[in-house]
Amino acid sequence: MSRGITKIQEKILDFIIEKRIGAWLPPTLAEIARYFDYKNRATVQQHLQALEKKGYIKRNPKLARGIELTINDKFFVPRPVLGEVAAGNPLTIYPDAIDTVELPTIARMPKDSFLLKVKGDSLKDAYIFNGDIIIVNPNIEPKDAHFVVAVLDDSAVVKRFYRNNGSIELHSENPDYKPIVVRRSYENLKVVGVVIGVYRSMERKAV
Amino acid sequence: MSRGITKIQEKILDFIIEKRIGAWLPPTLAEIARYFDYKNRATVQQHLQALEKKGYIKRNPKLARGIELTINDKFFVPRPVLGEVAAGNPLTIYPDAIDTVELPTIARMPKDSFLLKVKGDSLKDAYIFNGDIIIVNPNIEPKDAHFVVAVLDDSAVVKRFYRNNGSIELHSENPDYKPIVVRRSYENLKVVGVVIGVYRSMERKAV
DNA sequence: ATTTTTACCATACAAATGTATGGTAATTTG
DNA sequence: CAAATTACCATACATTTGTATGGTAAAAAT
């Protein structure tokens, strides 16, 4: 009975975690077998039994997709951060992640939403700080007072959104900055999405 | 073909959402049937077909637990807030929630973790503000520099945790406050849990 | 008054799923 | 070197799961 897990077992564990993140479903034995090119599920079964014996997972017997993660050190899983926002800088959403942020294993992203890392202190008046992760949902219609991520003339802004018959206003939290007012038809304004939340991982933050 | 969903269908939809939140697994037809005291799964099947037809869910045919939520308006799910933390006040975790907060479906909580609402400005030096929700996990061992929720002599504190051979130190973010140092055996110190995250809902916040 | 919809039931069935048993070969441990 | 562990395979089997078909009764719509 070796102390740790084997490399193959670790790979399978990673797969379980990834599956759980990406497809929000723990995989079945057959899916694991397919991914690792095993000819049958019995092999997977044995690996899972080993992982359970070593305390990395818990299994609900006979239950479809009944794999539960029990581990703590694998608790944080890297998620891609698609870009950065900082006042005045253009917002670029790269196809490849510029960075990864450690989100709790359980934290699931809403469909099509993405993460942006906040850089600098430009949003401190909105109580959003350097390093915070904002969750941006491009699928919901911005309503008044929503924080939105918008690209305006090649600059990215995170501001409060207001409609005012015929025009759109982008308000800053800092009263020193006057609201930006543009016509609704103005082509160089693109509302990327609505900031639906701010998440800050606490465990490894060094101040 | 009625426009909306029926009351029963709404109940089933809620159950699917809850299941997905609580147990992290979308339910099977059998589990739904068991919960609603249906004698067989065919009844559930019909309801799910109706829900799919109306666009509330999507189903991966033949796939175990293949229910996917497609809705956006159910994006926020009420979660119980078990108590409040404010410097100097005793921390009471009530069996009944003192409040509910709308957490995004994505911001999931690890097993046994709970939410506390932050009251007051005592944590502003840690960039946590009045009204923020902290996610507390009672199941993980606090490591150095972790934020922990602790009860010390009937007062609740949220501070950084440090071990120092034989003693435990609780540091404040504000350097004006000296660290609290207690022996590890000190009985009136109880570390309730580790703060693993901060969530702030942006959508409905009125400033 | 007739039709449609809603909400259930029973039964049946193929595929998916978890599990068990027994076996082989390579590697690691004692 | 012998024994144990690891990493796979094949086959088999009972449940679970999703799905289909056909039926009943009440409510709602036409």
XYZ file of C-alpha atoms (C1' of nucleotides) in Angstrom:
474
model
C 0.000 0.000 0.000
C 1.955 2.947 -1.247
C 1.559 6.286 0.386
C 0.652 8.486 -2.545
C -1.088 7.915 -5.815
C 0.541 6.708 -8.966
C 1.031 8.869 -12.016
C -1.763 7.198 -13.877
C -4.058 7.591 -10.940
C -3.144 11.261 -10.791
C -3.988 11.648 -14.460
C -7.350 10.075 -13.900
C -7.941 12.286 -10.904
C -7.122 15.335 -12.990
C -9.507 14.160 -15.635
C -12.259 13.794 -13.103
C -11.638 17.288 -11.834
C -11.470 18.753 -15.316
C -14.584 16.943 -16.414
C -16.353 18.185 -13.400
C -15.361 21.724 -14.187
C -15.868 21.772 -17.891
C -18.915 19.681 -18.383
C -20.135 20.095 -14.813
C -20.676 16.394 -14.653
C -18.400 13.875 -13.065
C -17.563 11.353 -15.745
C -18.857 7.821 -15.897
C -16.453 4.910 -15.967
C -17.102 4.493 -19.669
C -16.210 8.110 -20.379
C -12.969 7.830 -18.484
C -12.158 4.606 -20.288
C -12.872 6.193 -23.639
C -10.637 9.142 -22.878
C -7.728 6.975 -21.802
C -8.269 4.391 -24.518
C -9.022 1.612 -22.107
C -10.751 -1.292 -23.665
C -13.131 -1.740 -20.777
C -14.403 -0.132 -17.645
C -12.960 -2.661 -15.278
C -9.577 -0.995 -15.530
C -11.068 2.329 -14.594
C -12.957 0.707 -11.793
C -9.735 -0.516 -10.276
C -8.107 2.892 -10.494
C -11.107 4.484 -8.882
C -11.061 1.919 -6.122
C -7.423 2.784 -5.527
C -8.200 6.500 -5.470
C -11.023 5.915 -3.042
C -8.906 3.728 -0.816
C -6.366 6.522 -0.671
C -9.022 9.038 0.191
C -8.942 11.179 -2.899
C -12.452 10.481 -4.015
C -15.618 9.110 -2.547
C -17.989 7.014 -4.554
C -21.716 6.563 -4.269
C -22.081 2.922 -5.146
C -24.339 2.030 -8.051
C -25.010 5.695 -8.664
C -24.399 7.025 -12.127
C -21.583 9.591 -12.071
C -21.328 9.115 -8.369
C -17.759 10.258 -8.006
C -17.228 12.848 -5.332
C -14.011 14.718 -4.770
C -12.850 14.777 -1.204
C -9.454 16.308 -1.577
C -8.430 19.644 -0.238
C -5.058 20.225 -1.823
C -6.553 19.834 -5.253
C -9.164 22.255 -4.167
C -8.210 25.063 -6.458
C -8.212 24.564 -10.147
C -6.810 26.930 -12.721
C -9.325 28.669 -14.901
C -8.380 30.726 -17.909
C -8.510 34.465 -17.570
C -9.270 35.857 -20.972
C -7.988 39.341 -20.533
C -7.483 42.290 -18.326
C -9.338 45.475 -17.728
C -7.708 48.665 -16.676
C -9.121 52.101 -17.232
C -8.027 53.629 -20.499
C -6.428 50.504 -21.861
C -7.867 48.623 -24.762
C -9.551 45.419 -23.790
C -8.261 42.429 -25.608
C -9.825 39.065 -25.244
C -7.287 36.631 -26.449
C -8.108 33.213 -27.775
C -5.498 31.896 -25.420
C -5.683 32.796 -21.815
C -3.284 35.437 -20.652
C -3.300 34.004 -17.208
C -5.018 31.551 -15.020
C -6.722 32.147 -11.761
C -7.364 29.567 -9.140
C -11.053 29.159 -8.685
C -12.561 26.734 -6.263
C -13.196 23.383 -7.840
C -16.853 23.853 -7.293
C -17.125 27.275 -8.816
C -18.836 26.851 -12.126
C -19.013 29.450 -14.791
C -22.276 30.450 -16.350
C -22.584 29.574 -19.957
C -20.477 31.757 -22.231
C -19.413 34.000 -19.413
C -15.777 34.689 -18.918
C -13.328 36.056 -16.423
C -11.341 39.217 -16.519
C -8.639 40.137 -14.125
C -8.734 43.639 -12.814
C -5.474 45.450 -13.108
C -4.668 48.568 -11.188
C -6.696 50.747 -8.911
C -8.974 52.343 -11.454
C -11.992 50.576 -10.024
C -11.243 51.076 -6.386
C -14.144 53.492 -6.070
C -16.350 50.588 -7.026
C -14.629 48.473 -4.375
C -12.959 46.331 -6.987
C -9.250 45.952 -6.506
C -6.138 44.892 -8.280
C -6.205 41.160 -8.811
C -9.906 40.702 -8.321
C -11.704 38.574 -10.832
C -14.836 39.895 -12.402
C -17.336 37.537 -13.907
C -18.705 38.922 -17.145
C -21.817 37.585 -18.766
C -22.233 38.633 -22.380
C -25.687 37.121 -22.650
C -27.750 39.348 -20.456
C -29.177 42.668 -21.412
C -27.639 45.494 -19.385
C -30.097 47.396 -17.293
C -29.701 50.714 -15.569
C -27.013 50.802 -12.890
C -25.456 47.577 -14.038
C -21.726 47.470 -14.190
C -20.785 46.702 -17.741
C -17.579 46.005 -19.568
C -17.591 48.173 -22.646
C -15.183 48.966 -25.416
C -15.400 52.595 -26.429
C -13.135 53.854 -29.174
C -10.609 51.118 -28.546
C -10.509 51.713 -24.836
C -11.942 49.365 -22.286
C -14.032 50.688 -19.468
C -15.872 49.160 -16.596
C -18.634 51.518 -15.681
C -22.218 51.772 -14.664
C -24.677 51.611 -17.496
C -27.645 53.929 -17.889
C -30.119 54.392 -20.675
C -31.389 57.886 -21.304
C -33.840 58.209 -24.156
C -31.748 57.851 -27.250
C -28.403 57.819 -25.523
C -26.342 55.603 -23.304
C -24.495 56.937 -20.301
C -21.525 55.330 -18.678
C -21.025 56.529 -15.150
C -17.916 56.278 -13.087
C -18.068 55.614 -9.402
C -15.716 58.468 -8.803
C -17.726 61.705 -8.941
C -14.704 63.556 -10.270
C -15.207 61.843 -13.605
C -18.094 63.067 -15.677
C -20.354 60.468 -17.274
C -19.632 59.452 -20.834
C -22.660 60.046 -22.977
C -22.974 58.493 -26.411
C -25.816 58.070 -28.869
C -27.265 54.620 -28.818
C -26.404 54.241 -32.486
C -22.788 55.151 -31.920
C -20.856 52.416 -33.567
C -17.666 52.581 -31.593
C -19.384 51.605 -28.376
C -19.669 47.935 -27.783
C -21.016 46.598 -24.528
C -19.109 43.400 -24.036
C -21.101 42.135 -21.105
C -22.524 42.724 -17.707
C -20.417 42.305 -14.604
C -22.476 39.885 -12.620
C -20.103 39.387 -9.776
C -16.764 39.901 -8.207
C -14.871 36.980 -6.908
C -11.802 37.078 -4.788
C -9.984 33.969 -3.800
C -8.736 34.379 -0.283
C -6.576 31.418 0.390
C -3.315 32.387 -1.189
C -3.560 36.123 -1.349
C -0.415 37.802 -0.260
C -0.870 41.434 0.593
C -49.000 24.864 -26.528
C -49.196 27.256 -23.646
C -46.757 30.070 -23.340
C -45.316 29.479 -19.908
C -44.670 26.435 -17.796
C -47.164 24.888 -15.448
C -46.796 24.993 -11.701
C -45.743 21.395 -11.530
C -43.193 21.910 -14.242
C -41.852 24.891 -12.336
C -41.514 22.774 -9.219
C -39.573 20.174 -11.143
C -37.386 22.851 -12.645
C -36.661 24.217 -9.203
C -35.777 20.769 -8.019
C -33.343 20.317 -10.878
C -31.699 23.614 -10.033
C -31.546 22.832 -6.355
C -30.147 19.379 -6.948
C -27.543 20.814 -9.177
C -26.612 23.319 -6.533
C -26.746 21.172 -3.485
C -25.513 17.821 -4.559
C -23.666 19.076 -7.553
C -25.327 16.540 -9.756
C -28.319 17.015 -11.949
C -30.848 14.429 -10.871
C -31.829 11.351 -12.796
C -35.418 10.759 -13.755
C -35.686 8.209 -10.981
C -34.490 10.678 -8.376
C -36.986 13.265 -9.480
C -39.739 10.672 -9.451
C -38.762 9.564 -5.966
C -38.806 13.131 -4.684
C -42.217 13.891 -6.128
C -43.646 10.491 -5.247
C -44.249 9.498 -8.815
C -44.730 5.828 -9.320
C -42.593 5.746 -12.427
C -40.188 7.729 -14.503
C -42.425 8.088 -17.501
C -44.272 10.898 -15.780
C -41.043 12.751 -15.172
C -39.991 12.095 -18.722
C -43.074 13.863 -19.998
C -42.506 16.866 -17.784
C -38.927 17.103 -18.909
C -39.975 16.881 -22.512
C -42.350 19.741 -21.879
C -39.630 21.766 -20.195
C -37.280 21.104 -23.063
C -39.884 22.002 -25.641
C -40.347 25.285 -23.845
C -36.636 25.929 -23.804
C -35.991 25.752 -20.089
C -33.682 22.790 -20.190
C -31.656 20.907 -22.726
C -31.201 17.179 -22.560
C -28.393 15.002 -23.738
C -30.248 11.976 -24.968
C -29.389 8.652 -23.412
C -26.886 10.321 -21.149
C -27.190 9.721 -17.454
C -28.004 12.954 -15.648
C -27.907 14.746 -18.941
C -30.101 17.647 -17.959
C -28.649 21.019 -18.758
C -30.120 24.308 -17.667
C -30.448 26.832 -20.425
C -32.232 29.554 -18.623
C -30.799 32.891 -17.734
C -33.457 34.290 -15.465
C -32.878 31.474 -13.029
C -29.292 32.483 -12.994
C -29.342 33.611 -9.415
C -30.338 31.175 -6.765
C -31.223 32.076 -3.218
C -28.777 30.741 -0.693
C -29.177 31.019 3.048
C -26.966 33.394 4.942
C -26.385 31.830 8.313
C -25.165 34.796 10.221
C -23.274 38.010 10.278
C -19.775 38.966 11.196
C -18.868 42.294 12.603
C -15.839 43.038 14.696
C -16.437 42.651 18.370
C -19.838 41.089 18.083
C -20.507 37.528 19.034
C -20.977 35.277 16.083
C -24.213 33.394 16.082
C -24.920 30.845 13.466
C -28.608 30.269 13.576
C -30.264 27.085 12.458
C -32.548 29.225 10.369
C -31.037 31.644 7.960
C -31.080 35.275 8.959
C -31.222 36.242 5.343
C -30.940 34.935 1.840
C -28.609 36.184 -0.803
C -28.832 35.619 -4.506
C -25.715 33.787 -5.500
C -25.041 33.033 -9.125
C -25.532 29.390 -9.923
C -21.872 29.254 -10.735
C -20.570 30.474 -7.426
C -20.942 27.113 -5.858
C -20.042 26.267 -2.375
C -18.028 23.331 -1.182
C -19.757 20.820 1.002
C -20.668 22.060 4.476
C -19.485 25.557 3.742
C -21.753 28.432 4.576
C -22.240 32.094 3.951
C -21.824 34.977 6.321
C -22.741 38.532 5.617
C -20.178 41.131 6.526
C -21.521 43.982 8.558
C -19.723 47.225 8.988
C -16.350 48.476 7.904
C -14.169 46.493 10.241
C -12.737 44.478 7.374
C -12.248 47.276 4.941
C -8.503 46.979 5.306
C -8.880 43.493 3.915
C -10.925 44.882 1.031
C -14.072 43.330 2.341
C -16.963 45.695 2.683
C -20.328 46.056 4.248
C -22.770 43.704 2.605
C -20.190 41.412 1.063
C -20.739 37.714 1.398
C -17.904 35.568 2.620
C -17.821 31.885 1.904
C -16.580 29.965 4.917
C -15.383 26.403 4.763
C -15.292 24.662 8.126
C -13.671 21.545 6.721
C -10.226 22.695 5.777
C -7.273 23.111 8.043
C -6.225 26.763 8.270
C -2.761 27.472 7.036
C -0.634 30.510 7.630
C -2.031 33.748 6.204
C -5.463 32.254 5.687
C -8.365 34.400 6.653
C -10.320 32.566 9.290
C -13.548 33.135 11.107
C -12.870 32.578 14.769
C -14.776 32.921 17.976
C -12.583 34.208 20.766
C -14.078 34.711 24.190
C -17.584 35.094 22.766
C -16.510 37.575 20.161
C -16.308 36.885 16.465
C -13.299 37.926 14.478
C -12.233 37.588 10.895
C -8.488 37.694 10.851
C -5.416 36.207 9.327
C -4.277 33.003 10.900
C -0.677 32.217 11.816
C 0.877 29.361 13.706
C 3.863 30.154 15.851
C 5.307 27.214 17.717
C 2.843 26.534 20.475
C 0.675 29.550 19.888
C -1.780 30.872 17.376
C -1.695 34.430 16.167
C -4.564 36.302 14.680
C -3.448 39.276 12.660
C -5.512 42.217 11.612
C -5.000 43.826 8.258
C -4.846 47.182 9.937
C -1.360 47.601 11.400
C -2.733 49.753 14.193
C -4.166 46.632 15.766
C -1.684 44.354 17.423
C -1.937 40.631 16.705
C -3.898 38.507 19.128
C -1.723 35.738 20.478
C -3.177 32.741 22.260
C -1.848 29.391 23.313
C -2.876 26.632 21.021
C -4.556 24.910 23.907
C -6.601 27.967 24.799
C -10.121 26.713 25.064
C -11.991 29.890 24.325
C -10.601 30.106 20.824
C -12.573 28.261 18.229
C -11.691 28.536 14.591
C -15.019 28.238 12.844
C -13.661 27.979 9.344
C -11.487 29.354 6.620
C -12.683 32.173 4.406
C -12.244 30.728 0.968
C -13.859 33.461 -0.998
C -15.664 36.727 -1.156
C -18.617 37.323 -3.364
C -20.250 40.564 -4.172
C -23.345 40.665 -6.272
C -23.189 43.500 -8.708
C -26.437 43.358 -10.528
C -28.828 44.625 -7.986
C -26.566 46.661 -5.838
C -27.894 50.141 -5.400
C -25.336 52.643 -4.211
C -70.317 19.404 -26.388
C -66.219 18.041 -28.209
C -61.433 18.420 -28.378
C -57.106 19.396 -26.377
C -54.121 19.707 -22.708
C -52.456 18.320 -18.301
C -51.135 14.945 -15.070
C -50.633 10.858 -13.883
C -50.348 5.387 -14.305
C -48.441 0.535 -15.938
C -45.519 -2.129 -18.608
C -41.653 -3.013 -21.580
C -37.014 -2.671 -23.494
C -32.359 -1.414 -25.152
C -28.455 0.823 -23.747
C -25.655 2.609 -20.169
C -23.594 1.933 -15.858
C -21.361 0.013 -11.889
C -19.493 -4.132 -10.323
C -17.326 -8.782 -9.947
C -14.261 -12.522 -11.301
C -10.355 -14.389 -13.338
C -6.311 -13.827 -16.098
C -1.597 -11.904 -18.126
C 2.586 -9.248 -18.125
C 5.645 -5.904 -16.265
C 7.413 -3.567 -12.473
C 8.464 -2.851 -7.664
C 9.225 -4.392 -3.036
C 11.084 -7.229 0.595
C 14.832 -14.662 -5.989
C 9.989 -14.766 -4.442
C 6.092 -12.022 -3.447
C 3.420 -8.120 -3.950
C 1.904 -4.370 -6.554
C 0.628 -2.117 -10.730
C -1.641 -1.864 -15.043
C -4.052 -3.662 -18.089
C -7.385 -7.297 -20.533
C -11.886 -10.213 -21.378
C -16.223 -11.686 -20.038
C -20.373 -11.608 -17.410
C -24.299 -9.742 -14.783
C -27.695 -7.065 -12.062
C -29.265 -2.330 -11.798
C -29.938 1.972 -13.340
C -31.316 4.967 -16.715
C -33.543 6.943 -20.606
C -37.157 6.062 -23.640
C -41.452 4.369 -25.882
C -46.238 2.879 -26.029
C -50.760 2.761 -24.480
C -54.168 3.955 -21.135
C -57.207 6.761 -17.538
C -59.219 10.811 -15.451
C -59.722 15.597 -14.714
C -59.302 20.272 -16.201
C -59.060 23.730 -19.795
C -59.830 25.332 -24.276
C -62.537 25.614 -28.426
